[in-house]
């Protein structure tokens, strides 16, 4: 439906977008995710036509809307927007707000489309209310309806929930996703919050420093990150130093199978804290090793257990496990460490790349 190929853009001397490519399918909800300043909003603005790329192509429904020498005007791209400051017009009713963005058409057509949109967001009964008479969640739904009323081919959402408080945000994310999915809307949403992207997206495009790092389903990005940045972006990781020795990578926590790194290579071994379990018995496992408890922090819902590898307590080398619920252990207790290898990732140490 949407295809971005090798987009690039610079502002003054700064290369902001560096060869960005990705596709969005019909009815798909794609999240552009990444740290502040990585170029997410700029990518959205390129798609909308508010910025012109210095290189690359953008196609919507196979129509080239942007390419060297071609630039379809933003209002002709069939794109709708929902931005963070989704402010509704305070002096217009809900119905009037929704009708505002509709192109010139007969009164009957306008009323019919407004009625459809009100029903889709389940707010028919609130048609004559003013924005200040609505909750934050209801206002957000009206803003969504207003953006969708002119039937855009593609909806662009830029951090649409960042103005909402935490409790409301969770509820509204779910409601928004339900409405978009029920209506088969094709949408791209910018967020810097990995949890939000995981919750909302069919697919995530993870960006860093103007580049796409990885594209895939939330599960793929969490379970099969392509590099340490991607692994760390989705949750805490422990870093272990590994060295390749034939078929194995040797770390302080034990050995893991070597994929295809050369002998002697230094490897960054990343282990998610929830990949670590602790018991009293040694298991038949190359990643089973005795450790001692250095500290236990109960953080409500789970415990962070810091573990040391050496004989002495309080040594510098630690690995942190996340244990669901409270964890009963005394400092110095010796336990058997077990690591789930499916939540362990290996990458060449950067200086070796
Ligand atoms: P955030 O999550 O903080 O909004 P982002 O990933 O959306 O970040 P962008 O807003 O796309 O990032 O900005 C990327 C970079 O481009 C930033 O360093 C920003 O300062 C710069 N930038 C954006 N717009 C302009 C502009 N019009 N002129 C110059 N630099 C700009």
Short mmCIF file of C-alpha atoms and ligand atoms in Angstrom, two decimals:
data_model
loop_
_atom_site.label_atom_id
_atom_site.label_comp_id
_atom_site.label_asym_id
_atom_site.label_seq_id
_atom_site.Cartn_x
_atom_site.Cartn_y
_atom_site.Cartn_z
CA UNK A 1 0.00 0.00 0.00
CA UNK A 2 2.83 2.34 1.01
CA UNK A 3 6.38 1.80 -0.14
CA UNK A 4 9.41 3.83 0.96
CA UNK A 5 12.62 3.20 -0.95
CA UNK A 6 15.99 4.50 0.10
CA UNK A 7 14.79 7.87 1.39
CA UNK A 8 17.37 10.39 2.45
CA UNK A 9 17.16 13.91 3.79
CA UNK A 10 19.56 16.40 5.27
CA UNK A 11 18.90 19.58 7.22
CA UNK A 12 21.78 22.01 6.77
CA UNK A 13 24.86 19.86 7.27
CA UNK A 14 23.12 17.10 9.17
CA UNK A 15 22.10 13.88 7.48
CA UNK A 16 18.82 13.15 9.29
CA UNK A 17 17.40 10.32 7.16
CA UNK A 18 19.83 7.80 5.73
CA UNK A 19 18.43 5.31 3.23
CA UNK A 20 15.12 4.52 4.91
CA UNK A 21 13.09 1.74 3.24
CA UNK A 22 10.01 -0.10 4.41
CA UNK A 23 6.54 -1.19 3.24
CA UNK A 24 3.12 -0.95 4.83
CA UNK A 25 0.43 -3.39 3.72
CA UNK A 26 -3.30 -2.69 3.31
CA UNK A 27 -5.00 -2.44 6.70
CA UNK A 28 -1.69 -2.77 8.52
CA UNK A 29 -0.75 -0.78 11.63
CA UNK A 30 2.97 -0.06 11.60
CA UNK A 31 4.79 1.68 14.45
CA UNK A 32 7.90 3.77 13.80
CA UNK A 33 9.86 3.32 16.99
CA UNK A 34 13.19 4.70 18.16
CA UNK A 35 14.93 7.07 20.57
CA UNK A 36 14.37 10.80 20.53
CA UNK A 37 15.84 12.51 17.47
CA UNK A 38 16.30 9.35 15.36
CA UNK A 39 14.11 10.71 12.54
CA UNK A 40 10.66 9.17 13.16
CA UNK A 41 8.66 12.39 12.83
CA UNK A 42 10.75 13.48 9.85
CA UNK A 43 9.93 10.16 8.12
CA UNK A 44 6.22 10.78 8.80
CA UNK A 45 6.53 14.32 7.40
CA UNK A 46 8.21 12.96 4.27
CA UNK A 47 5.29 10.54 3.76
CA UNK A 48 2.81 13.38 4.31
CA UNK A 49 4.66 15.60 1.82
CA UNK A 50 5.62 18.32 4.34
CA UNK A 51 9.28 17.61 3.62
CA UNK A 52 10.90 16.71 0.30
CA UNK A 53 13.52 13.99 0.30
CA UNK A 54 16.86 14.60 -1.38
CA UNK A 55 16.82 11.01 -2.60
CA UNK A 56 14.53 8.01 -2.72
CA UNK A 57 10.94 7.26 -3.65
CA UNK A 58 7.58 7.14 -1.86
CA UNK A 59 4.67 5.26 -3.43
CA UNK A 60 1.11 5.14 -2.15
CA UNK A 61 -1.07 2.51 -3.85
CA UNK A 62 1.60 2.19 -6.56
CA UNK A 63 1.40 5.91 -7.32
CA UNK A 64 4.73 7.73 -7.00
CA UNK A 65 4.00 10.67 -4.68
CA UNK A 66 7.61 11.58 -4.10
CA UNK A 67 10.75 11.02 -6.18
CA UNK A 68 13.50 13.14 -7.65
CA UNK A 69 11.55 15.59 -9.82
CA UNK A 70 8.10 14.48 -8.54
CA UNK A 71 6.26 15.83 -5.51
CA UNK A 72 2.52 15.33 -5.13
CA UNK A 73 1.10 18.08 -2.86
CA UNK A 74 0.25 16.95 0.71
CA UNK A 75 -3.49 17.54 0.29
CA UNK A 76 -3.52 15.33 -2.84
CA UNK A 77 -1.86 12.33 -1.18
CA UNK A 78 -4.99 11.08 0.56
CA UNK A 79 -3.28 11.08 3.93
CA UNK A 80 -4.93 11.88 7.29
CA UNK A 81 -3.18 13.03 10.48
CA UNK A 82 -3.56 12.67 14.18
CA UNK A 83 -0.87 14.50 16.08
CA UNK A 84 -0.06 14.80 19.75
CA UNK A 85 -1.87 18.13 20.07
CA UNK A 86 -5.08 16.75 18.60
CA UNK A 87 -6.96 19.82 19.94
CA UNK A 88 -10.60 19.83 18.97
CA UNK A 89 -12.25 23.15 18.20
CA UNK A 90 -13.75 24.16 21.57
CA UNK A 91 -16.59 26.21 20.07
CA UNK A 92 -17.78 23.37 17.80
CA UNK A 93 -19.83 20.35 18.86
CA UNK A 94 -18.57 16.80 18.42
CA UNK A 95 -20.51 16.44 15.16
CA UNK A 96 -19.29 19.82 13.88
CA UNK A 97 -15.70 18.93 14.72
CA UNK A 98 -15.96 15.70 12.72
CA UNK A 99 -17.68 17.44 9.79
CA UNK A 100 -15.07 20.23 9.76
CA UNK A 101 -12.49 18.29 7.75
CA UNK A 102 -14.94 17.01 5.15
CA UNK A 103 -14.55 18.43 1.67
CA UNK A 104 -17.37 20.44 0.12
CA UNK A 105 -20.37 18.20 -0.31
CA UNK A 106 -24.13 18.35 0.21
CA UNK A 107 -25.53 18.72 3.70
CA UNK A 108 -27.03 15.24 3.48
CA UNK A 109 -23.67 13.70 2.51
CA UNK A 110 -21.92 15.52 5.35
CA UNK A 111 -24.55 14.41 7.86
CA UNK A 112 -24.38 10.84 6.65
CA UNK A 113 -20.58 10.62 6.90
CA UNK A 114 -20.58 12.34 10.31
CA UNK A 115 -23.22 9.87 11.50
CA UNK A 116 -21.12 6.93 10.29
CA UNK A 117 -18.04 8.23 12.07
CA UNK A 118 -19.97 8.84 15.32
CA UNK A 119 -21.26 5.30 15.21
CA UNK A 120 -17.78 3.86 14.52
CA UNK A 121 -16.41 5.57 17.62
CA UNK A 122 -19.55 4.70 19.57
CA UNK A 123 -20.37 8.33 20.33
CA UNK A 124 -23.66 8.91 18.52
CA UNK A 125 -25.29 9.95 21.81
CA UNK A 126 -22.62 12.64 22.32
CA UNK A 127 -23.02 14.34 18.91
CA UNK A 128 -24.21 17.66 20.32
CA UNK A 129 -21.79 17.92 23.23
CA UNK A 130 -18.84 20.31 23.28
CA UNK A 131 -15.26 19.06 23.77
CA UNK A 132 -15.06 20.31 27.39
CA UNK A 133 -18.02 18.04 28.24
CA UNK A 134 -16.06 14.95 27.16
CA UNK A 135 -13.45 12.83 28.93
CA UNK A 136 -9.89 12.75 27.58
CA UNK A 137 -10.55 9.35 26.00
CA UNK A 138 -13.71 10.56 24.28
CA UNK A 139 -11.90 13.62 22.94
CA UNK A 140 -9.23 11.35 21.53
CA UNK A 141 -11.86 9.23 19.77
CA UNK A 142 -13.45 12.35 18.24
CA UNK A 143 -10.02 13.47 17.01
CA UNK A 144 -9.55 10.04 15.43
CA UNK A 145 -12.97 10.29 13.75
CA UNK A 146 -12.18 13.80 12.50
CA UNK A 147 -8.91 12.58 10.94
CA UNK A 148 -10.66 9.63 9.28
CA UNK A 149 -13.84 11.38 8.11
CA UNK A 150 -12.47 12.42 4.67
CA UNK A 151 -11.56 8.73 4.02
CA UNK A 152 -7.77 9.07 3.80
CA UNK A 153 -5.94 6.11 2.24
CA UNK A 154 -3.42 6.26 5.00
CA UNK A 155 -3.56 7.60 8.54
CA UNK A 156 -0.44 9.05 10.19
CA UNK A 157 -0.34 9.29 13.98
CA UNK A 158 2.50 11.10 15.75
CA UNK A 159 2.81 10.23 19.45
CA UNK A 160 -0.99 10.45 19.76
CA UNK A 161 -1.14 9.34 23.39
CA UNK A 162 1.73 11.27 24.90
CA UNK A 163 -0.53 14.00 26.34
CA UNK A 164 -2.59 11.49 28.35
CA UNK A 165 -1.93 10.26 31.87
CA UNK A 166 -0.70 6.68 32.33
CA UNK A 167 -3.98 5.03 33.34
CA UNK A 168 -5.96 6.64 30.56
CA UNK A 169 -3.21 5.94 28.03
CA UNK A 170 -3.44 2.15 28.39
CA UNK A 171 -7.21 2.19 27.90
CA UNK A 172 -7.10 4.58 24.94
CA UNK A 173 -4.32 2.71 23.18
CA UNK A 174 -6.47 -0.40 23.24
CA UNK A 175 -9.61 1.47 22.10
CA UNK A 176 -7.71 3.17 19.28
CA UNK A 177 -6.21 -0.09 18.11
CA UNK A 178 -9.65 -1.76 18.18
CA UNK A 179 -11.22 1.01 16.09
CA UNK A 180 -8.36 1.02 13.55
CA UNK A 181 -8.48 -2.76 13.22
CA UNK A 182 -12.29 -2.99 13.03
CA UNK A 183 -12.28 -0.44 10.23
CA UNK A 184 -9.26 -1.92 8.43
CA UNK A 185 -7.41 1.40 8.54
CA UNK A 186 -3.87 1.51 7.14
CA UNK A 187 -1.85 3.51 9.64
CA UNK A 188 1.65 4.50 10.69
CA UNK A 189 2.17 5.58 14.27
CA UNK A 190 5.27 7.23 15.71
CA UNK A 191 6.25 6.38 19.26
CA UNK A 192 9.41 6.26 21.35
CA UNK A 193 7.81 3.83 23.81
CA UNK A 194 8.62 0.17 23.07
CA UNK A 195 5.73 -1.09 25.19
CA UNK A 196 3.30 1.08 23.25
CA UNK A 197 4.70 -0.18 19.95
CA UNK A 198 4.48 -3.80 21.10
CA UNK A 199 0.88 -3.28 22.18
CA UNK A 200 -0.32 -1.47 19.10
CA UNK A 201 1.69 -2.59 16.10
CA UNK A 202 1.23 -5.38 13.60
CA UNK A 203 4.79 -4.57 12.61
CA UNK A 204 7.46 -2.32 14.08
CA UNK A 205 10.07 -0.34 12.16
CA UNK A 206 12.87 0.30 14.65
CA UNK A 207 14.99 3.35 13.78
CA UNK A 208 18.26 4.72 15.05
CA UNK A 209 20.24 7.69 13.86
CA UNK A 210 18.22 8.12 10.65
CA UNK A 211 18.40 4.46 9.66
CA UNK A 212 16.08 1.47 9.91
CA UNK A 213 17.69 -1.01 12.29
CA UNK A 214 15.08 -3.76 12.05
CA UNK A 215 11.56 -4.34 10.76
CA UNK A 216 9.33 -7.13 12.02
CA UNK A 217 6.48 -8.20 14.26
CA UNK A 218 6.72 -7.18 17.94
CA UNK A 219 7.56 -10.78 18.77
CA UNK A 220 10.36 -10.93 16.19
CA UNK A 221 11.93 -7.76 17.47
CA UNK A 222 11.80 -8.92 21.07
CA UNK A 223 12.92 -12.48 20.45
CA UNK A 224 15.24 -12.08 17.47
CA UNK A 225 16.92 -8.67 17.73
CA UNK A 226 19.47 -8.02 14.98
CA UNK A 227 21.92 -6.20 17.24
CA UNK A 228 22.58 -5.16 20.83
CA UNK A 229 20.78 -1.84 20.34
CA UNK A 230 17.57 -3.63 19.25
CA UNK A 231 17.86 -6.11 22.14
CA UNK A 232 18.36 -3.34 24.70
CA UNK A 233 15.63 -1.13 23.31
CA UNK A 234 12.96 -3.68 24.24
CA UNK A 235 14.09 -4.47 27.74
CA UNK A 236 16.96 -4.86 30.18
CA UNK A 237 19.78 -7.19 29.25
CA UNK A 238 22.86 -8.50 31.01
CA UNK A 239 26.09 -8.25 29.03
CA UNK A 240 28.54 -11.12 29.35
CA UNK A 241 31.92 -11.21 27.70
CA UNK A 242 32.28 -14.28 25.51
CA UNK A 243 35.16 -15.77 23.55
CA UNK A 244 34.71 -18.29 20.76
CA UNK A 245 36.38 -21.61 21.33
CA UNK A 246 35.48 -23.95 18.48
CA UNK A 247 31.84 -24.98 18.77
CA UNK A 248 31.30 -22.99 21.93
CA UNK A 249 31.28 -19.43 23.20
CA UNK A 250 32.73 -19.42 26.69
CA UNK A 251 31.38 -16.90 29.20
CA UNK A 252 31.54 -16.57 32.92
CA UNK A 253 28.06 -18.02 33.18
CA UNK A 254 28.95 -21.11 31.17
CA UNK A 255 29.08 -22.06 27.52
CA UNK A 256 26.62 -21.46 24.72
CA UNK A 257 26.76 -22.92 21.21
CA UNK A 258 28.74 -20.90 18.69
CA UNK A 259 26.70 -20.09 15.57
CA UNK A 260 29.42 -19.30 13.08
CA UNK A 261 31.80 -16.82 14.65
CA UNK A 262 35.52 -17.37 14.02
CA UNK A 263 37.69 -18.96 16.66
CA UNK A 264 38.97 -16.49 19.24
CA UNK A 265 36.40 -13.78 18.36
CA UNK A 266 35.18 -11.59 21.22
CA UNK A 267 31.42 -11.87 21.55
CA UNK A 268 28.89 -9.73 23.38
CA UNK A 269 26.49 -12.22 24.98
CA UNK A 270 23.19 -10.61 26.00
CA UNK A 271 20.89 -12.32 28.48
CA UNK A 272 17.45 -11.05 29.45
CA UNK A 273 16.93 -11.00 33.23
CA UNK A 274 13.80 -13.12 32.86
CA UNK A 275 15.83 -15.76 31.04
CA UNK A 276 17.56 -16.59 34.29
CA UNK A 277 16.11 -19.04 36.76
CA UNK A 278 17.63 -20.06 40.06
CA UNK A 279 17.43 -23.41 41.80
CA UNK A 280 19.29 -25.64 44.14
CA UNK A 281 20.07 -28.47 41.75
CA UNK A 282 22.59 -28.60 38.97
CA UNK A 283 21.02 -29.23 35.57
CA UNK A 284 22.39 -30.96 32.47
CA UNK A 285 23.02 -27.66 30.79
CA UNK A 286 26.07 -25.87 29.50
CA UNK A 287 24.65 -22.67 30.98
CA UNK A 288 24.20 -24.03 34.48
CA UNK A 289 26.61 -22.68 37.01
CA UNK A 290 26.92 -22.00 40.73
CA UNK A 291 26.48 -18.37 41.76
CA UNK A 292 25.97 -16.53 45.00
CA UNK A 293 23.31 -14.01 45.91
CA UNK A 294 24.70 -10.46 46.23
CA UNK A 295 21.48 -8.51 46.63
CA UNK A 296 17.72 -8.89 46.28
CA UNK A 297 15.51 -5.91 45.43
CA UNK A 298 11.79 -6.46 45.54
CA UNK A 299 10.24 -4.00 43.11
CA UNK A 300 6.56 -4.91 43.38
CA UNK A 301 5.50 -7.79 41.17
CA UNK A 302 9.02 -9.07 40.72
CA UNK A 303 12.43 -9.26 42.40
CA UNK A 304 15.75 -8.25 40.91
CA UNK A 305 18.36 -10.71 42.15
CA UNK A 306 22.01 -9.72 41.69
CA UNK A 307 24.27 -12.70 41.43
CA UNK A 308 28.04 -13.04 41.60
CA UNK A 309 30.20 -15.66 39.93
CA UNK A 310 33.30 -15.83 42.09
CA UNK A 311 33.95 -17.53 45.43
CA UNK A 312 33.97 -14.23 47.30
CA UNK A 313 30.80 -12.36 47.99
CA UNK A 314 30.53 -8.83 46.65
CA UNK A 315 32.79 -9.32 43.70
CA UNK A 316 32.48 -6.92 40.78
CA UNK A 317 31.07 -9.35 38.21
CA UNK A 318 27.32 -9.52 38.42
CA UNK A 319 24.40 -10.81 36.49
CA UNK A 320 20.84 -9.79 37.36
CA UNK A 321 17.91 -12.18 37.31
CA UNK A 322 14.26 -11.16 37.38
CA UNK A 323 12.18 -13.44 39.51
CA UNK A 324 8.37 -13.15 39.51
CA UNK A 325 7.09 -12.17 42.96
CA UNK A 326 9.20 -11.96 46.13
CA UNK A 327 12.42 -14.01 46.19
CA UNK A 328 13.42 -15.66 49.45
CA UNK A 329 17.18 -15.83 49.70
CA UNK A 330 19.87 -14.49 52.01
CA UNK A 331 22.96 -12.63 50.83
CA UNK A 332 25.66 -15.20 50.21
CA UNK A 333 23.30 -18.10 49.49
CA UNK A 334 24.72 -20.37 46.82
CA UNK A 335 22.33 -21.25 44.02
CA UNK A 336 22.38 -22.92 40.66
CA UNK A 337 22.04 -20.48 37.76
CA UNK A 338 20.14 -21.59 34.66
CA UNK A 339 19.84 -19.53 31.53
CA UNK A 340 17.17 -20.00 28.88
CA UNK A 341 19.19 -19.95 25.68
CA UNK A 342 16.24 -18.78 23.60
CA UNK A 343 16.44 -15.47 25.46
CA UNK A 344 20.19 -15.17 24.98
CA UNK A 345 21.63 -13.24 22.04
CA UNK A 346 25.16 -13.14 20.67
CA UNK A 347 26.73 -10.36 18.63
CA UNK A 348 30.34 -9.68 17.68
CA UNK A 349 31.87 -7.14 20.05
CA UNK A 350 31.70 -3.80 18.30
CA UNK A 351 35.46 -3.30 17.93
CA UNK A 352 35.54 -6.60 15.99
CA UNK A 353 32.84 -5.63 13.49
P1 LIG B 1 11.29 12.76 18.89
O1 LIG B 1 10.81 11.43 19.40
O2 LIG B 1 12.13 13.51 19.88
O3 LIG B 1 10.21 13.61 18.26
P2 LIG B 1 12.14 11.94 16.24
O4 LIG B 1 12.72 10.58 16.10
O5 LIG B 1 10.72 12.13 15.81
O6 LIG B 1 12.34 12.43 17.72
P3 LIG B 1 12.75 14.01 14.36
O7 LIG B 1 11.74 14.98 14.91
O8 LIG B 1 12.42 13.35 13.07
O9 LIG B 1 13.09 12.90 15.44
O10 LIG B 1 14.12 14.77 14.24
C1 LIG B 1 15.31 14.15 13.80
C2 LIG B 1 16.43 15.15 13.82
O11 LIG B 1 16.23 16.16 12.84
C3 LIG B 1 16.59 15.87 15.13
O12 LIG B 1 17.96 15.97 15.42
C4 LIG B 1 15.99 17.24 14.86
O13 LIG B 1 16.60 18.21 15.66
C5 LIG B 1 16.30 17.43 13.41
N1 LIG B 1 15.31 18.28 12.71
C6 LIG B 1 13.99 17.99 12.59
N2 LIG B 1 13.36 18.95 11.86
C7 LIG B 1 14.32 19.86 11.52
C8 LIG B 1 14.31 21.10 10.75
N3 LIG B 1 13.20 21.55 10.20
N4 LIG B 1 15.49 21.75 10.62
C9 LIG B 1 16.63 21.28 11.16
N5 LIG B 1 16.72 20.12 11.88
C10 LIG B 1 15.58 19.43 12.06
#
